mmCIF file of C-alpha atoms and ligand atoms in Angstrom:
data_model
loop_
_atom_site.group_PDB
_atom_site.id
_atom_site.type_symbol
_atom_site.label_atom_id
_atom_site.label_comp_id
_atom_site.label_asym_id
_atom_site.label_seq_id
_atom_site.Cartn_x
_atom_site.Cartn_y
_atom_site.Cartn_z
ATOM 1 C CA UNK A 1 48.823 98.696 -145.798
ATOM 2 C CA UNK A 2 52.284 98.085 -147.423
ATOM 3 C CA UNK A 3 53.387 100.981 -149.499
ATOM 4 C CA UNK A 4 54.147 100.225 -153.388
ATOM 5 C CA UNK A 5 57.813 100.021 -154.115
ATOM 6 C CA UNK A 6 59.788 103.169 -154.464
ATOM 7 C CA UNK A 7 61.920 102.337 -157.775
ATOM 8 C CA UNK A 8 63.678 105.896 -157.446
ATOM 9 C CA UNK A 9 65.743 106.970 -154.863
ATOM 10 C CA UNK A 10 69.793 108.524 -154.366
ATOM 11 C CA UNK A 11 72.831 108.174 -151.627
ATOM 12 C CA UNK A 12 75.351 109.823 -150.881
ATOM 13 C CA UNK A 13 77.115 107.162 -153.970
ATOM 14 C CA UNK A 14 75.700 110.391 -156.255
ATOM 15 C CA UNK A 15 73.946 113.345 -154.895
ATOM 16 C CA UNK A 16 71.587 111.924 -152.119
ATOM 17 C CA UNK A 17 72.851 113.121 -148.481
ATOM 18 C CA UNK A 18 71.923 109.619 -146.548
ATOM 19 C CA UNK A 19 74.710 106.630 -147.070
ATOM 20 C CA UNK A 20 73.094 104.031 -148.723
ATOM 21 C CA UNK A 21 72.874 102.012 -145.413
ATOM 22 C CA UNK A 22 70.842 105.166 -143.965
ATOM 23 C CA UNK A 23 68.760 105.373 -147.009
ATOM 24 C CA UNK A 24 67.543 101.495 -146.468
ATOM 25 C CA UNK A 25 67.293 101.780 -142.425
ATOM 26 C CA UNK A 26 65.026 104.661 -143.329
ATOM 27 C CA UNK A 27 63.089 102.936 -145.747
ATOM 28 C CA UNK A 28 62.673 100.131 -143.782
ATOM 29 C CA UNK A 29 61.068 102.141 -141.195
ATOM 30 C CA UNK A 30 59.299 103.536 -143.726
ATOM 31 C CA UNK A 31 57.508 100.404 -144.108
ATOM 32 C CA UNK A 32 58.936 99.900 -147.631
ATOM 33 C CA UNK A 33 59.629 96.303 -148.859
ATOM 34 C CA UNK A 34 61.121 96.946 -151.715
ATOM 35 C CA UNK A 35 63.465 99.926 -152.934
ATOM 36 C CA UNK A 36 65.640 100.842 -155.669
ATOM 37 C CA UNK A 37 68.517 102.393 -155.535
ATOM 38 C CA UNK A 38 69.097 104.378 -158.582
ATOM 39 C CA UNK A 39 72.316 107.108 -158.191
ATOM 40 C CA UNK A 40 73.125 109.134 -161.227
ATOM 41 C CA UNK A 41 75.737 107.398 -163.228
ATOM 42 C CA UNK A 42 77.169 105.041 -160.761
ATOM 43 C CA UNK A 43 76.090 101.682 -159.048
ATOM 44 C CA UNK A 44 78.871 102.482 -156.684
ATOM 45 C CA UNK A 45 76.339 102.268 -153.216
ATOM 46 C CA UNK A 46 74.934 99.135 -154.399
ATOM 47 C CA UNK A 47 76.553 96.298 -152.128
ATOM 48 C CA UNK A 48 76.236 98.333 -148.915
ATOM 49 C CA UNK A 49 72.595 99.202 -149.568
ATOM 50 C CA UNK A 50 72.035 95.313 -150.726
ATOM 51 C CA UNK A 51 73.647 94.549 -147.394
ATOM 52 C CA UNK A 52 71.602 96.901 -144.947
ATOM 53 C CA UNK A 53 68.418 95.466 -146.747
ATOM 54 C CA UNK A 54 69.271 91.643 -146.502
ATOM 55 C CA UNK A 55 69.643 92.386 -142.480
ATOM 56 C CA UNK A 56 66.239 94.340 -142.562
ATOM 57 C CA UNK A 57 64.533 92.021 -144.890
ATOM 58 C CA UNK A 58 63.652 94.652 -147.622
ATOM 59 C CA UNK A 59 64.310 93.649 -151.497
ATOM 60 C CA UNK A 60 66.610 95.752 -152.475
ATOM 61 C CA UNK A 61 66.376 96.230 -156.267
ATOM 62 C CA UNK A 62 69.580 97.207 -157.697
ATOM 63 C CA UNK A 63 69.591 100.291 -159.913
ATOM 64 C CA UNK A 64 71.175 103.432 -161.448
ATOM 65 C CA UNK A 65 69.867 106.459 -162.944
ATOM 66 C CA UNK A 66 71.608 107.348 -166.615
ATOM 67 C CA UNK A 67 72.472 110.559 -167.904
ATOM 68 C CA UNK A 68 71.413 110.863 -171.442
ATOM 69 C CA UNK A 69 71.445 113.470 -174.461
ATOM 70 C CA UNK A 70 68.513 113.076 -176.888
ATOM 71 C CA UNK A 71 67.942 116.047 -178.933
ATOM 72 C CA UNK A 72 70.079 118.334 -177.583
ATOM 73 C CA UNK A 73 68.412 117.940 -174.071
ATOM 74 C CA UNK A 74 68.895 115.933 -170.950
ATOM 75 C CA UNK A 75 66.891 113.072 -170.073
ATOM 76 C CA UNK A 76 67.029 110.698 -167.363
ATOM 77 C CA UNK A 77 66.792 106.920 -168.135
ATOM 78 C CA UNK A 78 66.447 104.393 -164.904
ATOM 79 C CA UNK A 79 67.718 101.127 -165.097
ATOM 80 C CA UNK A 80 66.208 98.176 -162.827
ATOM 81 C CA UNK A 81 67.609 94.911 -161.548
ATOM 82 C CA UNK A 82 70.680 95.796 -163.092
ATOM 83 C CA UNK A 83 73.412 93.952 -162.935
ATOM 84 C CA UNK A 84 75.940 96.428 -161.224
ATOM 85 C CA UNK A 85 79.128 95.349 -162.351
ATOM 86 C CA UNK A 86 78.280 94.188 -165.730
ATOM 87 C CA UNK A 87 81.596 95.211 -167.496
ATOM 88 C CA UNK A 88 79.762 96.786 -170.566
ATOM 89 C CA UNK A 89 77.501 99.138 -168.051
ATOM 90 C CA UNK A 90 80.372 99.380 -165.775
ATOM 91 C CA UNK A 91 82.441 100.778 -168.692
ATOM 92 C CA UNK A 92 79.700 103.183 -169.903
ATOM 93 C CA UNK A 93 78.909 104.953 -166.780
ATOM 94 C CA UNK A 94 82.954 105.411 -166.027
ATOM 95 C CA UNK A 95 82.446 107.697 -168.991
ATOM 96 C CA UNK A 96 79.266 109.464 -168.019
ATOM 97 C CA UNK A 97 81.711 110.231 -164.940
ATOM 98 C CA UNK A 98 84.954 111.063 -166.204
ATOM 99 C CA UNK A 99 82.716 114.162 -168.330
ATOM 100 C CA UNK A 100 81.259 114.985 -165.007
ATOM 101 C CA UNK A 101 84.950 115.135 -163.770
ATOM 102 C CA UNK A 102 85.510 117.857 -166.606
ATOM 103 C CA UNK A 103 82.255 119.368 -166.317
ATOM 104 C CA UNK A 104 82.677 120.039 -162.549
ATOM 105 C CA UNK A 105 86.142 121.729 -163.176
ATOM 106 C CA UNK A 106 85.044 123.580 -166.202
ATOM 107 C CA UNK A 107 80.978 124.828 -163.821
ATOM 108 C CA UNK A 108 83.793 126.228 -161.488
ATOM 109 C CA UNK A 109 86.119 127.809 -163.681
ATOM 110 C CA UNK A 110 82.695 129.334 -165.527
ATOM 111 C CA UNK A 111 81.463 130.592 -161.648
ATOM 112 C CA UNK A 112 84.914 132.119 -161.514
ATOM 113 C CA UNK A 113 84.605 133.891 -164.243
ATOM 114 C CA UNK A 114 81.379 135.681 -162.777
ATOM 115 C CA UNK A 115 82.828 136.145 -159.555
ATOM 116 C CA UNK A 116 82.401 133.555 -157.900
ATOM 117 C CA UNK A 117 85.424 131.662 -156.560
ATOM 118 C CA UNK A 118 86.180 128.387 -155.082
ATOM 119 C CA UNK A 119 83.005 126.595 -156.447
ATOM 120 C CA UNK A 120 84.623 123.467 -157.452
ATOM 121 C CA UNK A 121 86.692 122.674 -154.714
ATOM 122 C CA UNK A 122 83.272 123.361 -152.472
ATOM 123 C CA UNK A 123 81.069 120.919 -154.869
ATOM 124 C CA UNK A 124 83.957 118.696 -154.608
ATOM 125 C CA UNK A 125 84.157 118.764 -151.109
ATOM 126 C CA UNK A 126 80.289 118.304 -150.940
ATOM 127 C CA UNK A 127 80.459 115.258 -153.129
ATOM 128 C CA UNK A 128 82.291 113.368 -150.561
ATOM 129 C CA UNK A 129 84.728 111.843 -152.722
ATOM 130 C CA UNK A 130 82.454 110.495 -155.340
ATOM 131 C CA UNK A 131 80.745 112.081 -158.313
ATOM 132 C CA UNK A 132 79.972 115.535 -158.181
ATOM 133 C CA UNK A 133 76.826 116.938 -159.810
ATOM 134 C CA UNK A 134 75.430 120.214 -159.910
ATOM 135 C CA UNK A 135 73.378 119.377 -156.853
ATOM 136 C CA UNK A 136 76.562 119.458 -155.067
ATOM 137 C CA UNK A 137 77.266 123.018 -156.188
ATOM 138 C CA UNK A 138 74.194 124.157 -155.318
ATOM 139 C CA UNK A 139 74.505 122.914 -151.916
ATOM 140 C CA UNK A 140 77.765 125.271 -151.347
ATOM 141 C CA UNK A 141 76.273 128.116 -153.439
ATOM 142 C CA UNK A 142 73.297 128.035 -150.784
ATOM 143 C CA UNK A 143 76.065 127.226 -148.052
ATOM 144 C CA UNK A 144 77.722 130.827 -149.284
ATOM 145 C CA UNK A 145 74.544 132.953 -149.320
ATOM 146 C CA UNK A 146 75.104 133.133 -153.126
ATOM 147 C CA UNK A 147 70.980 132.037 -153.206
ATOM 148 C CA UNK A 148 68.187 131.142 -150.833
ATOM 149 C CA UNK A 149 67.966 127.504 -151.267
ATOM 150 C CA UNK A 150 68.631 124.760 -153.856
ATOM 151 C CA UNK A 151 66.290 125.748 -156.663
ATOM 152 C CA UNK A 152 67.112 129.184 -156.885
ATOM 153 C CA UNK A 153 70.688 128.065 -157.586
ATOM 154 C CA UNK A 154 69.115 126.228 -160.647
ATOM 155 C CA UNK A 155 67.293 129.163 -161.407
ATOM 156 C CA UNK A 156 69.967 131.859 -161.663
ATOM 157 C CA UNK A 157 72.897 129.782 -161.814
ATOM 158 C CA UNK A 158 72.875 126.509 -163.534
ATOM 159 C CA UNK A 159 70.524 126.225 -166.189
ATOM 160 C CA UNK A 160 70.824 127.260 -169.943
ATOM 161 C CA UNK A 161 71.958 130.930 -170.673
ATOM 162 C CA UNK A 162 73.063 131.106 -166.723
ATOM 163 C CA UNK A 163 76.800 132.004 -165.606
ATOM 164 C CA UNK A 164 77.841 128.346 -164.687
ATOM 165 C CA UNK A 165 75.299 126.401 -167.303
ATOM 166 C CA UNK A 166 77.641 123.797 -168.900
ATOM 167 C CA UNK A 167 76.175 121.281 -171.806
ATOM 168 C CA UNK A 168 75.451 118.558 -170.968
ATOM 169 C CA UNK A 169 77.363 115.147 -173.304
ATOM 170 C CA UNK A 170 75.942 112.014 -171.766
ATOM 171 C CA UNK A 171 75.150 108.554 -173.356
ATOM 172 C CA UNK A 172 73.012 108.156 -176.327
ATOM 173 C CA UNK A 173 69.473 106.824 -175.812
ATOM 174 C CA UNK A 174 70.253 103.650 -177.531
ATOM 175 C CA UNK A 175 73.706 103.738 -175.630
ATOM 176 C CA UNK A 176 71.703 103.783 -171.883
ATOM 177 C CA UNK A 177 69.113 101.308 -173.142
ATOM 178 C CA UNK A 178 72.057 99.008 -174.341
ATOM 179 C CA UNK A 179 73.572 99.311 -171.285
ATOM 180 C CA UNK A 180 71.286 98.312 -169.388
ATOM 181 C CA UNK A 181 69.683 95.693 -171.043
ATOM 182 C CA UNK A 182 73.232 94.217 -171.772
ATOM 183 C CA UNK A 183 73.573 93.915 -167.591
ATOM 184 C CA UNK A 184 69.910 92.097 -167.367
ATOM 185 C CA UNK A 185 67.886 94.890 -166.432
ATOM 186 C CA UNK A 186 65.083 97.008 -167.598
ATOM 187 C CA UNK A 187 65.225 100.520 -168.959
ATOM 188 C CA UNK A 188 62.462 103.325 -167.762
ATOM 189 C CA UNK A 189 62.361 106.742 -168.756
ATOM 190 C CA UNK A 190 62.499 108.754 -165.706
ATOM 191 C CA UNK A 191 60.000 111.551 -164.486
ATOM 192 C CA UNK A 192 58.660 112.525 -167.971
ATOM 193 C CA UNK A 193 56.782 115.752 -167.439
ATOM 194 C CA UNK A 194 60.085 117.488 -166.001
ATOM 195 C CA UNK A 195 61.154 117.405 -169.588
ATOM 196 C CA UNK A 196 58.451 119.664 -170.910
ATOM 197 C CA UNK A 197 58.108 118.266 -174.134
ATOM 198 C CA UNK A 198 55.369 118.830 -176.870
ATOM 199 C CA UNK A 199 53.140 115.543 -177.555
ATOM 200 C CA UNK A 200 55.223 114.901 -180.706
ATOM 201 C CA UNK A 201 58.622 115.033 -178.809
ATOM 202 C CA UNK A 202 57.369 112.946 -176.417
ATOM 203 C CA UNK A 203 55.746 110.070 -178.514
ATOM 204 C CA UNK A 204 59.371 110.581 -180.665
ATOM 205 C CA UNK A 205 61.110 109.725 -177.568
ATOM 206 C CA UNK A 206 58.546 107.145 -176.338
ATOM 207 C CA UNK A 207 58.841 105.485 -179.894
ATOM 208 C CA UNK A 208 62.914 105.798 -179.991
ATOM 209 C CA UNK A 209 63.201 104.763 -176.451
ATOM 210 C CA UNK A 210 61.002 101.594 -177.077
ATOM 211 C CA UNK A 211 62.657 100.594 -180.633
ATOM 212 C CA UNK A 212 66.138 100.663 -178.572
ATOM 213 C CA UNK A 213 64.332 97.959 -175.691
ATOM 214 C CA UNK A 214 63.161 100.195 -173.536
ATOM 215 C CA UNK A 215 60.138 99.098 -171.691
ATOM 216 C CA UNK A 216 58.657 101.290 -168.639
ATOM 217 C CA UNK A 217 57.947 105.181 -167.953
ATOM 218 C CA UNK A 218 57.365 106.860 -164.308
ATOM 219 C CA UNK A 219 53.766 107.318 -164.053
ATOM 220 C CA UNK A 220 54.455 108.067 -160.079
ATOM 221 C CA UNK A 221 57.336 110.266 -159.240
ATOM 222 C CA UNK A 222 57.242 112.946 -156.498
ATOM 223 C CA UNK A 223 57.667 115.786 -159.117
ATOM 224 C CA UNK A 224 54.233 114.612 -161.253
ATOM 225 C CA UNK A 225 50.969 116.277 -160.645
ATOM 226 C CA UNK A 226 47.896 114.626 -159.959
ATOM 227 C CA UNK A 227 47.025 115.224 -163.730
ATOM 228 C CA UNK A 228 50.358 114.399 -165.109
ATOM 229 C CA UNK A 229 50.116 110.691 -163.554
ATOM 230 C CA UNK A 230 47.134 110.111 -165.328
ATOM 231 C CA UNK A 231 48.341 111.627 -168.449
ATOM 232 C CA UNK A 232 51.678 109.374 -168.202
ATOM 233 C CA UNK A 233 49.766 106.202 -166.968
ATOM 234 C CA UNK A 234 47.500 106.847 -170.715
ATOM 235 C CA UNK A 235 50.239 107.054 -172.294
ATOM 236 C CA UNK A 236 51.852 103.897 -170.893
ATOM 237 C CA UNK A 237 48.728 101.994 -171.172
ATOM 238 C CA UNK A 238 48.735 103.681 -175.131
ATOM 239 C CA UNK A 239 52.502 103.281 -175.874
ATOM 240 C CA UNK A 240 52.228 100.030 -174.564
ATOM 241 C CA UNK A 241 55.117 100.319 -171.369
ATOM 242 C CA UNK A 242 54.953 98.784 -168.047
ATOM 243 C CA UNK A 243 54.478 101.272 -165.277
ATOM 244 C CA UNK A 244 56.744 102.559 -162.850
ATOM 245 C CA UNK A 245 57.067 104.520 -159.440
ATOM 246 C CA UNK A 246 59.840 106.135 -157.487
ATOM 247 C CA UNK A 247 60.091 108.946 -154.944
ATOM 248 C CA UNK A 248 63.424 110.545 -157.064
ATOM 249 C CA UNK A 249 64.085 110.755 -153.147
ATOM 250 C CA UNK A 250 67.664 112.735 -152.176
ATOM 251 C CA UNK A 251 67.841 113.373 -148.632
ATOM 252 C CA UNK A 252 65.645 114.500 -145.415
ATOM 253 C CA UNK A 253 66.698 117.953 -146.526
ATOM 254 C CA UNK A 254 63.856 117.784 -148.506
ATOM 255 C CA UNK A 255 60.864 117.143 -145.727
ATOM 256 C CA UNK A 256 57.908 117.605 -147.838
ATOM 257 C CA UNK A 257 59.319 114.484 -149.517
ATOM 258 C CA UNK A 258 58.818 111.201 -147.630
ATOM 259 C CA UNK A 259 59.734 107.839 -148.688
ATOM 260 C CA UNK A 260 56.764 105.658 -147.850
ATOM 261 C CA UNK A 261 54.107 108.206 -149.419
ATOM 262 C CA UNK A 262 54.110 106.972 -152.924
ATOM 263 C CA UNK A 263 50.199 107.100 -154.515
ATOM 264 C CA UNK A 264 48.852 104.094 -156.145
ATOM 265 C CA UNK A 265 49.563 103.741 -160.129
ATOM 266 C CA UNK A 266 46.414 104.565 -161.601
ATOM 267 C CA UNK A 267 44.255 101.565 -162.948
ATOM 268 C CA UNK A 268 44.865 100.166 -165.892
ATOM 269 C CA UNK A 269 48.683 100.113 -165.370
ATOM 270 C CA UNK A 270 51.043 97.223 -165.855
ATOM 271 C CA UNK A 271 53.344 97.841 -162.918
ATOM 272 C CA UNK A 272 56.831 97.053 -163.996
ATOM 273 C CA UNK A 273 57.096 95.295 -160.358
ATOM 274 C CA UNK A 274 54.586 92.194 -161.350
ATOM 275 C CA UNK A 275 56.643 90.230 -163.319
ATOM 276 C CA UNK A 276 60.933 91.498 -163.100
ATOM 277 C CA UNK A 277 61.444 87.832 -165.400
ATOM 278 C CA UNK A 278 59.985 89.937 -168.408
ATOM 279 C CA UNK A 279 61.378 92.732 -170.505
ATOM 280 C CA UNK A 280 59.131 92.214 -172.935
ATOM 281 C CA UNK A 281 57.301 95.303 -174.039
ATOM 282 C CA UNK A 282 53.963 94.518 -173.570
ATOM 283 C CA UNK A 283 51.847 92.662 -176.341
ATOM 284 C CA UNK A 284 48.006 92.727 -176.988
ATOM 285 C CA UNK A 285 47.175 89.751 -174.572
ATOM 286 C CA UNK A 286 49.135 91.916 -171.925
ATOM 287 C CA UNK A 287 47.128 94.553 -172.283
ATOM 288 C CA UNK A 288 44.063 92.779 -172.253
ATOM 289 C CA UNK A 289 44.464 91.551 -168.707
ATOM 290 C CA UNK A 290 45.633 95.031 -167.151
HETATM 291 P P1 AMP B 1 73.358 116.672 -162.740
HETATM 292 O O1 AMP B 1 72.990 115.259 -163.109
HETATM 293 O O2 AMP B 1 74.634 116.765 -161.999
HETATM 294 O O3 AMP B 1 73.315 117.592 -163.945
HETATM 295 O O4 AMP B 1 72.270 117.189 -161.737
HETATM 296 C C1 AMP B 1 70.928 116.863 -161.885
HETATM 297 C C2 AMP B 1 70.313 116.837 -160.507
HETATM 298 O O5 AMP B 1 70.172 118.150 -160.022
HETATM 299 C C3 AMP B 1 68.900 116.269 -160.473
HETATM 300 O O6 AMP B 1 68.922 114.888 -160.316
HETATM 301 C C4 AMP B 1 68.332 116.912 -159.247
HETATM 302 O O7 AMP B 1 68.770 116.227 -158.109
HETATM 303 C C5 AMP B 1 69.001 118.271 -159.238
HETATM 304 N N1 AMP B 1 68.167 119.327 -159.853
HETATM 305 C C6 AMP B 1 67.978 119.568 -161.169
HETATM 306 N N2 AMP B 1 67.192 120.653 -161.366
HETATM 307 C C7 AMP B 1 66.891 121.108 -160.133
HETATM 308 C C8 AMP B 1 66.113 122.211 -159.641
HETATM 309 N N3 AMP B 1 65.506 123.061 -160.460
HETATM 310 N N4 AMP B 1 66.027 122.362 -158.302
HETATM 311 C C9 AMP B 1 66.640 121.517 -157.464
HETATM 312 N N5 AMP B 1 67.378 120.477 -157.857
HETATM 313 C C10 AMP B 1 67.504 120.272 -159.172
HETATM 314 MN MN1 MN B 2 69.781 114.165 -158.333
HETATM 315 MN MN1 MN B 3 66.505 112.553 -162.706
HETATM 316 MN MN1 MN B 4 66.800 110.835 -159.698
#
């Protein structure tokens, strides 16, 4: 049985560990046929990964993962069959980076101030020359003994109220949407449940996201629950958005996560994989056949 795509995954272009040549070989033996590559604020491994997956004959569906701020919190927006160097995306996510540029140097100057020394030049060496995020400094924080594994670096280190939390100041919602509609691709908000919001927060987004030309949500993503897929694929089928699924796959660091192992989108889905030609969010006679 071939394995539904995996819309979701990272490289070493953001904070994945595999280059995005590894990432593809892997997927290929995998038994994917059709990945996306989606690094945070950069389509910068998306030749070499189109390359590997030509000679392997997977599609390779180009991609990118967007920082946003809505409401004073962070939420992920994916954007597929992008086109990556569409000048007006291009220009966008070179801002997204140059704040992560600031925000690295001003996580390690915050770590300093608790103690903690050298953090910046260690993310920075982590990053491998491209962007750094904060998965990078929890990789050396763990490397250090500072805390017993990635998660715990979150926990006592990273997030709001902790010693090296920083703000985030990414793109607007209607910023990422435009973006990415503007280089011919289609918008999806990323693993909702990880955002924890109420029911009215979340149809607020849904609505916003969708009046901007948004037009899919992650009912299948490695960090959902059983119960949360179905709860995000009724509220695609109710909010009217095409389904998607992706893995949110970094590394082999992470073994409980395999690419390949994707479930099924629940019935009554629109899979945002049947028809790429069409944007459109869906009308009535859409629904009517799903
Ligand atoms: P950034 O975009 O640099 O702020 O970093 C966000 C990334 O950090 C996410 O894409 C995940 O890869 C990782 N991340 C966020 N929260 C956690 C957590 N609690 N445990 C492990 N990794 C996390
Ligand atoms: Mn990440
Ligand atoms: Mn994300
Ligand atoms: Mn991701």
């Amino acid at each position: 049985m071939i394995p539904i795509p995996d819309l979701h995954t990272h490289s070493t272009a953001s904070d994945g560990t595999l280059s995005p040549g590894a990432l593809i070989e892997r997927a290929a033996r995998a038994g994917l046929t059709t990945l996306a590559l989606t690094d945070h604020d950069t389509t910068a491994g998306v030749e070499e990964a189109a390359a590997a997956a030509a000679g392997r004959g997977l599609t390779l569906v180009p991609g990118v993962e967007v920082s946003v701020t809505w409401n004073a919190r962070t939420i992920h927006v994916v954007g597929l069959k992008v086109d990556p160097v569409n000048p007006e995306l291009a220009q966008g996510l070179a801002r997204l980076r140059a704040f992560r540029d600031w925000r690295a140097k001003e996580i390690g100057r915050r770590l300093a101030r608790h103690g903690i020394h050298g953090a910046y030049e260690g993310a920075r060496a982590r990053s491998g020359g491209q962007l750094i995020g904060r998965t990078h400094f929890a990789r050396f924080l763990v490397e250090q003994r500072l805390a017993a594994d990635t998660s715990d670096v979150f926990k006592r280190f990273l997030t709001t109220g902790k010693p090296g939390h920083v703000a985030g100041d990414w793109a607007s919602l209607e910023e990422a949407v435009s973006w990415i509609r503007t280089a011919g691709g289609q918008a999806v908000i990323a693993h909702p449940a990880r955002y924890r919001l109420t029911r009215t927060k979340l149809l607020q987004l849904i609505g916003e996201f969708r009046e901007h030309g948004g037009c899919g949500i992650e009912v299948v993503t490695s960090s959902h629950s059983r119960d949360e897929i179905f709860t995000f694929a009724r509220h695609a089928r109710e909010q009217r958005l095409l389904a998607s699924a992706g893995s949110d796959y970094h590394g082999p660091e992470q073994p409980w996560l395999m690419l390949g192992r994707l479930p099924p989108l629940p019935d009554g889905c629109v899979p945002i994989w049947r028809d790429w030609s069409s944007c459109a969010v869906l009308d009535d006679a859409a629904r009517a056949t799903c």
